[in-house]
Amino acid sequence: MSTLMLDAKAYQLSLQQGLLRCAHPEKGTRLLPWSGLSQIVVAKGVSLESDVLLKAAECGVEVLLIGSRIKQLACVYPLKAPSSDFRLHQYAITNDVSVKQKLATLLMLGRMQGQKKTLIKLGLSPSAAWCEQAAQLTLTDNLMLTEARMTASYWHQLAVLLSPFGFNHRQRQPPCDPVNALVSLTCTLEDPLYAKALLGQGFDIGLGIHHSTGYYRHSLLLDIKELTRSELEYWVAGLFLSGQITASHFHHTEQGCRLTAAGQQVFYPLWFSFCRQHKKRVHKWAIKAKRVLLQQELSDVA
């Protein structure tokens, strides 16, 4: 199974005798069987018919649309959520304050373990300030603030390695340097992986445990992503430290630091290669999250 990536303008996607017709005025036309595809990635300026989306859903093929800005990202994937009453269990848990607090603490402990592993793999010892905040996670009355302080210390240590690439602190929007740009981009690109995995397990991804429900966001998705966030950060750091990605692959725009067209051609193949294994880990975490919620429902809510 492979990914079809169309990053040039003027491509047209349509159906022809059940096959995917990929046409370009200069590069010609190809007919592709659906059986060999797992994902289609289209950039700004590519047109496609609605029949293509419907056929992709029928064949279990994801369609990812990427614009010129980080927020211009959309994913169309088959909805195959199981028909069960699992969401009733989820609703009961999100209405129980004590259970939510317990689960939120487990999430932050997972985030803490991920940060510790990343620091060690990069040859850094967790600082005293980081250890102090990490030790408070099970004791604090303000979990969000404690996690924020712990994470700020974590990024302060990573800056020691990543300062040659212009990085000195974490800034989400707008990203001010190449490292921040890729950390934010990969975090956004990971969303469709989690959305598909969590919906497939029957979750309502709008109901948060640690992140507040609302604000027009998928709060549960943000929660479970905490468990693999450090994996992405380690991977991004490795791209720069290995020289696979350099500052020359970026430029500054009104929206902050962004990949150039040449940078995108280097980065996205690396990302899709990484995703082949990462999506398996995401799927396992979705299954584990469901198992943990069911256990809480049986022991604490029922």
Tab-separated table of C-alpha atoms in Angstrom:
chain	number	residue	atom	x	y	z
A	1	MET	CA	0.000	0.000	0.000
A	2	SER	CA	1.317	3.452	-0.875
A	3	THR	CA	0.649	7.184	-0.600
A	4	LEU	CA	-0.172	9.212	-3.708
A	5	MET	CA	1.131	12.744	-3.204
A	6	LEU	CA	0.126	15.533	-5.592
A	7	ASP	CA	1.975	18.725	-4.666
A	8	ALA	CA	1.779	20.520	-8.028
A	9	LYS	CA	-1.069	22.753	-9.161
A	10	ALA	CA	-3.457	21.865	-11.995
A	11	TYR	CA	-3.780	18.176	-11.174
A	12	GLN	CA	-7.325	16.874	-11.655
A	13	LEU	CA	-8.647	13.772	-9.898
A	14	SER	CA	-11.711	11.965	-11.193
A	15	LEU	CA	-13.081	8.456	-11.726
A	16	GLN	CA	-12.805	6.517	-14.959
A	17	GLN	CA	-14.347	3.049	-15.080
A	18	GLY	CA	-13.911	2.739	-11.333
A	19	LEU	CA	-10.215	3.647	-11.449
A	20	LEU	CA	-8.620	6.830	-10.106
A	21	ARG	CA	-7.863	9.151	-13.037
A	22	CYS	CA	-4.968	11.500	-12.282
A	23	ALA	CA	-4.559	14.118	-15.027
A	24	HIS	CA	-2.169	17.029	-15.470
A	25	PRO	CA	-1.945	19.320	-18.540
A	26	GLU	CA	1.853	18.934	-18.735
A	27	LYS	CA	2.589	15.642	-16.963
A	28	GLY	CA	-0.062	13.573	-18.673
A	29	THR	CA	-2.763	11.213	-17.382
A	30	ARG	CA	-2.530	8.037	-15.313
A	31	LEU	CA	-5.162	5.512	-14.248
A	32	LEU	CA	-4.497	4.044	-10.817
A	33	PRO	CA	-6.162	1.067	-9.079
A	34	TRP	CA	-7.553	1.747	-5.629
A	35	SER	CA	-6.176	-1.522	-4.274
A	36	GLY	CA	-2.641	-0.138	-4.170
A	37	LEU	CA	-3.479	3.053	-2.259
A	38	SER	CA	-3.706	3.737	1.455
A	39	GLN	CA	-3.696	7.543	1.318
A	40	ILE	CA	-3.997	10.421	-1.166
A	41	VAL	CA	-2.362	13.749	-0.305
A	42	VAL	CA	-3.349	16.802	-2.336
A	43	ALA	CA	-1.933	20.306	-2.116
A	44	LYS	CA	-3.513	23.659	-2.892
A	45	GLY	CA	-4.516	24.027	-6.522
A	46	VAL	CA	-5.482	20.375	-7.093
A	47	SER	CA	-9.103	19.776	-8.081
A	48	LEU	CA	-11.047	16.599	-7.415
A	49	GLU	CA	-14.606	15.404	-7.917
A	50	SER	CA	-16.861	14.407	-5.041
A	51	ASP	CA	-17.111	10.951	-6.580
A	52	VAL	CA	-13.409	10.515	-5.830
A	53	LEU	CA	-14.022	11.150	-2.122
A	54	LEU	CA	-16.932	8.708	-2.046
A	55	LYS	CA	-14.923	6.013	-3.815
A	56	ALA	CA	-11.992	6.627	-1.476
A	57	ALA	CA	-14.278	6.123	1.520
A	58	GLU	CA	-15.634	2.918	-0.016
A	59	CYS	CA	-12.095	1.587	-0.527
A	60	GLY	CA	-10.817	2.691	2.873
A	61	VAL	CA	-8.422	5.291	1.443
A	62	GLU	CA	-7.767	8.504	3.385
A	63	VAL	CA	-7.653	11.826	1.532
A	64	LEU	CA	-5.484	14.506	3.132
A	65	LEU	CA	-5.659	18.109	1.891
A	66	ILE	CA	-2.785	20.448	2.736
A	67	GLY	CA	-2.862	24.189	2.104
A	68	SER	CA	-0.170	26.833	2.340
A	69	ARG	CA	-0.841	27.515	6.023
A	70	ILE	CA	-0.669	25.167	8.996
A	71	LYS	CA	-4.365	25.648	9.763
A	72	GLN	CA	-5.274	24.754	6.160
A	73	LEU	CA	-5.373	21.022	6.794
A	74	ALA	CA	-8.323	18.703	6.266
A	75	CYS	CA	-8.713	14.963	6.209
A	76	VAL	CA	-11.472	12.809	4.755
A	77	TYR	CA	-11.467	9.261	6.069
A	78	PRO	CA	-13.968	6.413	6.124
A	79	LEU	CA	-16.225	6.461	9.179
A	80	LYS	CA	-16.304	2.943	10.500
A	81	ALA	CA	-17.079	3.559	14.149
A	82	PRO	CA	-18.551	0.486	15.873
A	83	SER	CA	-22.255	0.464	16.678
A	84	SER	CA	-22.223	0.072	20.457
A	85	ASP	CA	-23.123	1.934	23.626
A	86	PHE	CA	-19.478	2.742	24.412
A	87	ARG	CA	-20.136	6.468	24.076
A	88	LEU	CA	-22.640	6.205	26.922
A	89	HIS	CA	-19.768	4.941	29.076
A	90	GLN	CA	-17.634	7.840	27.906
A	91	TYR	CA	-20.370	10.371	28.705
A	92	ALA	CA	-20.775	8.941	32.215
A	93	ILE	CA	-17.057	9.246	32.883
A	94	THR	CA	-16.798	12.836	31.652
A	95	ASN	CA	-19.572	13.773	34.104
A	96	ASP	CA	-17.659	12.315	37.073
A	97	VAL	CA	-15.171	14.911	38.334
A	98	SER	CA	-13.088	12.511	40.439
A	99	VAL	CA	-12.673	9.999	37.609
A	100	LYS	CA	-11.761	12.761	35.139
A	101	GLN	CA	-9.096	14.042	37.519
A	102	LYS	CA	-7.661	10.553	37.929
A	103	LEU	CA	-7.507	10.010	34.177
A	104	ALA	CA	-6.060	13.475	33.540
A	105	THR	CA	-3.265	12.706	35.998
A	106	LEU	CA	-2.537	9.440	34.166
A	107	LEU	CA	-2.289	11.383	30.893
A	108	MET	CA	0.183	13.864	32.367
A	109	LEU	CA	2.251	11.067	33.884
A	110	GLY	CA	2.413	9.632	30.370
A	111	ARG	CA	3.524	13.013	29.032
A	112	MET	CA	6.162	13.175	31.773
A	113	GLN	CA	7.544	9.731	30.922
A	114	GLY	CA	7.676	10.675	27.242
A	115	GLN	CA	9.631	13.863	27.974
A	116	LYS	CA	12.076	11.980	30.193
A	117	LYS	CA	12.727	9.361	27.488
A	118	THR	CA	13.257	12.056	24.845
A	119	LEU	CA	15.755	13.956	26.984
A	120	ILE	CA	17.720	10.795	27.777
A	121	LYS	CA	17.739	9.605	24.136
A	122	LEU	CA	19.152	12.988	23.134
A	123	GLY	CA	21.920	12.672	25.732
A	124	LEU	CA	20.420	15.122	28.235
A	125	SER	CA	19.765	14.495	31.929
A	126	PRO	CA	16.419	15.819	33.232
A	127	SER	CA	17.120	19.028	35.138
A	128	ALA	CA	16.341	19.593	38.806
A	129	ALA	CA	13.607	22.076	37.821
A	130	TRP	CA	11.988	19.496	35.516
A	131	CYS	CA	12.176	16.753	38.167
A	132	GLU	CA	10.635	19.064	40.753
A	133	GLN	CA	7.573	19.751	38.592
A	134	ALA	CA	7.296	16.114	37.493
A	135	ALA	CA	7.162	15.024	41.133
A	136	GLN	CA	4.215	17.395	41.731
A	137	LEU	CA	1.943	15.882	39.059
A	138	THR	CA	0.217	13.474	41.471
A	139	LEU	CA	0.044	16.070	44.266
A	140	THR	CA	-0.942	19.347	42.639
A	141	ASP	CA	-4.344	20.995	42.700
A	142	ASN	CA	-3.563	22.686	39.382
A	143	LEU	CA	-2.490	19.953	36.970
A	144	MET	CA	-2.521	22.219	33.905
A	145	LEU	CA	-0.155	24.750	35.495
A	146	THR	CA	2.229	22.094	36.826
A	147	GLU	CA	2.394	20.378	33.435
A	148	ALA	CA	3.030	23.749	31.751
A	149	ARG	CA	5.958	24.470	34.068
A	150	MET	CA	7.377	20.974	33.569
A	151	THR	CA	7.102	21.312	29.795
A	152	ALA	CA	8.695	24.769	29.818
A	153	SER	CA	11.698	23.263	31.635
A	154	TYR	CA	11.782	20.417	29.105
A	155	TRP	CA	11.931	22.844	26.164
A	156	HIS	CA	14.565	24.901	27.960
A	157	GLN	CA	16.792	21.816	27.991
A	158	LEU	CA	16.082	20.971	24.359
A	159	ALA	CA	17.112	24.504	23.414
A	160	VAL	CA	20.669	23.592	24.395
A	161	LEU	CA	20.797	21.187	21.430
A	162	LEU	CA	18.536	23.068	19.040
A	163	SER	CA	19.791	26.641	19.443
A	164	PRO	CA	21.989	26.356	16.294
A	165	PHE	CA	18.729	26.149	14.327
A	166	GLY	CA	17.336	29.348	15.856
A	167	PHE	CA	15.340	27.647	18.625
A	168	ASN	CA	15.350	29.061	22.162
A	169	HIS	CA	11.791	28.507	23.405
A	170	ARG	CA	8.530	26.861	22.347
A	171	GLN	CA	6.210	29.198	20.427
A	172	ARG	CA	3.202	27.588	18.754
A	173	GLN	CA	1.568	30.308	16.674
A	174	PRO	CA	3.039	31.866	14.744
A	175	PRO	CA	6.170	29.689	14.711
A	176	CYS	CA	9.234	31.904	14.908
A	177	ASP	CA	11.955	29.474	13.805
A	178	PRO	CA	12.371	26.226	11.823
A	179	VAL	CA	12.149	23.931	14.861
A	180	ASN	CA	8.934	25.515	16.134
A	181	ALA	CA	7.542	25.397	12.601
A	182	LEU	CA	8.072	21.641	12.256
A	183	VAL	CA	6.927	20.808	15.788
A	184	SER	CA	3.659	22.662	15.137
A	185	LEU	CA	3.250	21.181	11.666
A	186	THR	CA	3.818	17.574	12.769
A	187	CYS	CA	1.443	18.074	15.686
A	188	THR	CA	-1.243	19.169	13.210
A	189	LEU	CA	-0.460	16.377	10.755
A	190	GLU	CA	-0.874	13.837	13.557
A	191	ASP	CA	-4.501	14.899	14.161
A	192	PRO	CA	-6.028	12.822	11.331
A	193	LEU	CA	-4.219	9.716	12.605
A	194	TYR	CA	-5.770	10.095	16.040
A	195	ALA	CA	-9.178	11.140	14.720
A	196	LYS	CA	-9.447	7.984	12.642
A	197	ALA	CA	-8.152	5.710	15.411
A	198	LEU	CA	-10.385	7.167	18.141
A	199	LEU	CA	-13.507	7.296	15.969
A	200	GLY	CA	-12.825	3.714	15.003
A	201	GLN	CA	-12.999	2.739	18.683
A	202	GLY	CA	-16.323	4.566	19.087
A	203	PHE	CA	-15.132	7.673	20.950
A	204	ASP	CA	-16.750	11.090	20.845
A	205	ILE	CA	-13.529	12.994	20.184
A	206	GLY	CA	-15.058	16.309	21.250
A	207	LEU	CA	-15.295	15.314	24.923
A	208	GLY	CA	-12.107	16.160	26.779
A	209	ILE	CA	-10.650	14.807	30.003
A	210	HIS	CA	-7.644	17.067	30.587
A	211	HIS	CA	-8.362	19.632	27.858
A	212	SER	CA	-11.658	21.418	28.398
A	213	THR	CA	-14.518	20.438	26.135
A	214	GLY	CA	-15.473	23.196	23.702
A	215	TYR	CA	-13.583	25.973	21.924
A	216	TYR	CA	-14.498	24.341	18.586
A	217	ARG	CA	-11.839	21.673	19.015
A	218	HIS	CA	-11.510	17.907	19.383
A	219	SER	CA	-10.590	17.950	23.055
A	220	LEU	CA	-10.220	14.180	23.548
A	221	LEU	CA	-7.901	14.018	20.564
A	222	LEU	CA	-5.679	16.623	22.253
A	223	ASP	CA	-5.750	14.547	25.434
A	224	ILE	CA	-4.607	11.253	23.937
A	225	LYS	CA	-1.996	12.981	21.777
A	226	GLU	CA	-0.138	13.819	24.982
A	227	LEU	CA	0.987	10.185	25.064
A	228	THR	CA	2.939	10.406	21.796
A	229	ARG	CA	3.777	14.109	21.684
A	230	SER	CA	7.368	13.514	22.799
A	231	GLU	CA	7.867	10.925	20.042
A	232	LEU	CA	7.147	13.605	17.441
A	233	GLU	CA	9.407	16.098	19.200
A	234	TYR	CA	12.253	13.578	19.290
A	235	TRP	CA	11.743	12.795	15.613
A	236	VAL	CA	11.760	16.490	14.647
A	237	ALA	CA	14.899	17.113	16.701
A	238	GLY	CA	16.540	14.205	14.914
A	239	LEU	CA	15.746	15.679	11.490
A	240	PHE	CA	17.708	18.812	12.344
A	241	LEU	CA	20.530	17.146	14.262
A	242	SER	CA	21.100	14.649	11.424
A	243	GLY	CA	21.087	17.366	8.771
A	244	GLN	CA	18.109	15.902	6.883
A	245	ILE	CA	16.317	19.217	7.419
A	246	THR	CA	18.185	22.540	7.582
A	247	ALA	CA	17.346	26.210	8.026
A	248	SER	CA	17.619	26.622	4.243
A	249	HIS	CA	14.374	24.659	3.903
A	250	PHE	CA	12.417	27.499	5.578
A	251	HIS	CA	11.484	31.095	4.961
A	252	HIS	CA	9.658	33.740	6.978
A	253	THR	CA	6.180	34.867	5.933
A	254	GLU	CA	3.350	36.890	7.431
A	255	GLN	CA	2.182	33.637	9.048
A	256	GLY	CA	5.594	32.997	10.633
A	257	CYS	CA	8.358	30.576	9.708
A	258	ARG	CA	7.254	28.085	7.036
A	259	LEU	CA	8.718	25.377	4.832
A	260	THR	CA	9.707	26.495	1.350
A	261	ALA	CA	8.469	24.545	-1.673
A	262	ALA	CA	11.821	22.751	-1.781
A	263	GLY	CA	11.582	22.126	1.947
A	264	GLN	CA	8.161	20.531	1.548
A	265	GLN	CA	9.549	18.154	-1.071
A	266	VAL	CA	12.168	17.026	1.442
A	267	PHE	CA	9.979	16.950	4.541
A	268	TYR	CA	6.768	15.244	3.426
A	269	PRO	CA	8.365	12.013	2.146
A	270	LEU	CA	10.178	11.786	5.509
A	271	TRP	CA	6.906	12.367	7.335
A	272	PHE	CA	4.953	9.726	5.424
A	273	SER	CA	7.751	7.219	5.958
A	274	PHE	CA	7.658	7.960	9.704
A	275	CYS	CA	3.853	7.678	9.708
A	276	ARG	CA	3.861	4.089	8.507
A	277	GLN	CA	5.016	2.962	11.933
A	278	HIS	CA	3.647	5.864	13.956
A	279	LYS	CA	0.038	5.226	12.940
A	280	LYS	CA	0.373	1.711	14.399
A	281	ARG	CA	1.375	3.204	17.759
A	282	VAL	CA	-1.506	5.678	17.556
A	283	HIS	CA	-3.926	2.802	16.903
A	284	LYS	CA	-2.602	0.907	19.930
A	285	TRP	CA	-3.040	3.952	22.149
A	286	ALA	CA	-6.646	4.358	20.964
A	287	ILE	CA	-7.362	0.729	21.880
A	288	LYS	CA	-5.674	1.157	25.263
A	289	ALA	CA	-7.598	4.377	25.941
A	290	LYS	CA	-10.879	2.563	25.365
A	291	ARG	CA	-9.828	-0.284	27.645
A	292	VAL	CA	-8.876	2.145	30.430
A	293	LEU	CA	-12.156	4.058	30.140
A	294	LEU	CA	-14.168	0.852	30.297
A	295	GLN	CA	-12.293	-0.203	33.420
A	296	GLN	CA	-13.016	3.144	35.050
A	297	GLU	CA	-16.688	2.873	34.155
A	298	LEU	CA	-16.947	-0.556	35.735
A	299	SER	CA	-15.043	0.252	38.907
A	300	ASP	CA	-15.838	3.904	39.609
A	301	VAL	CA	-18.948	4.983	37.727
A	302	ALA	CA	-21.326	2.027	37.721
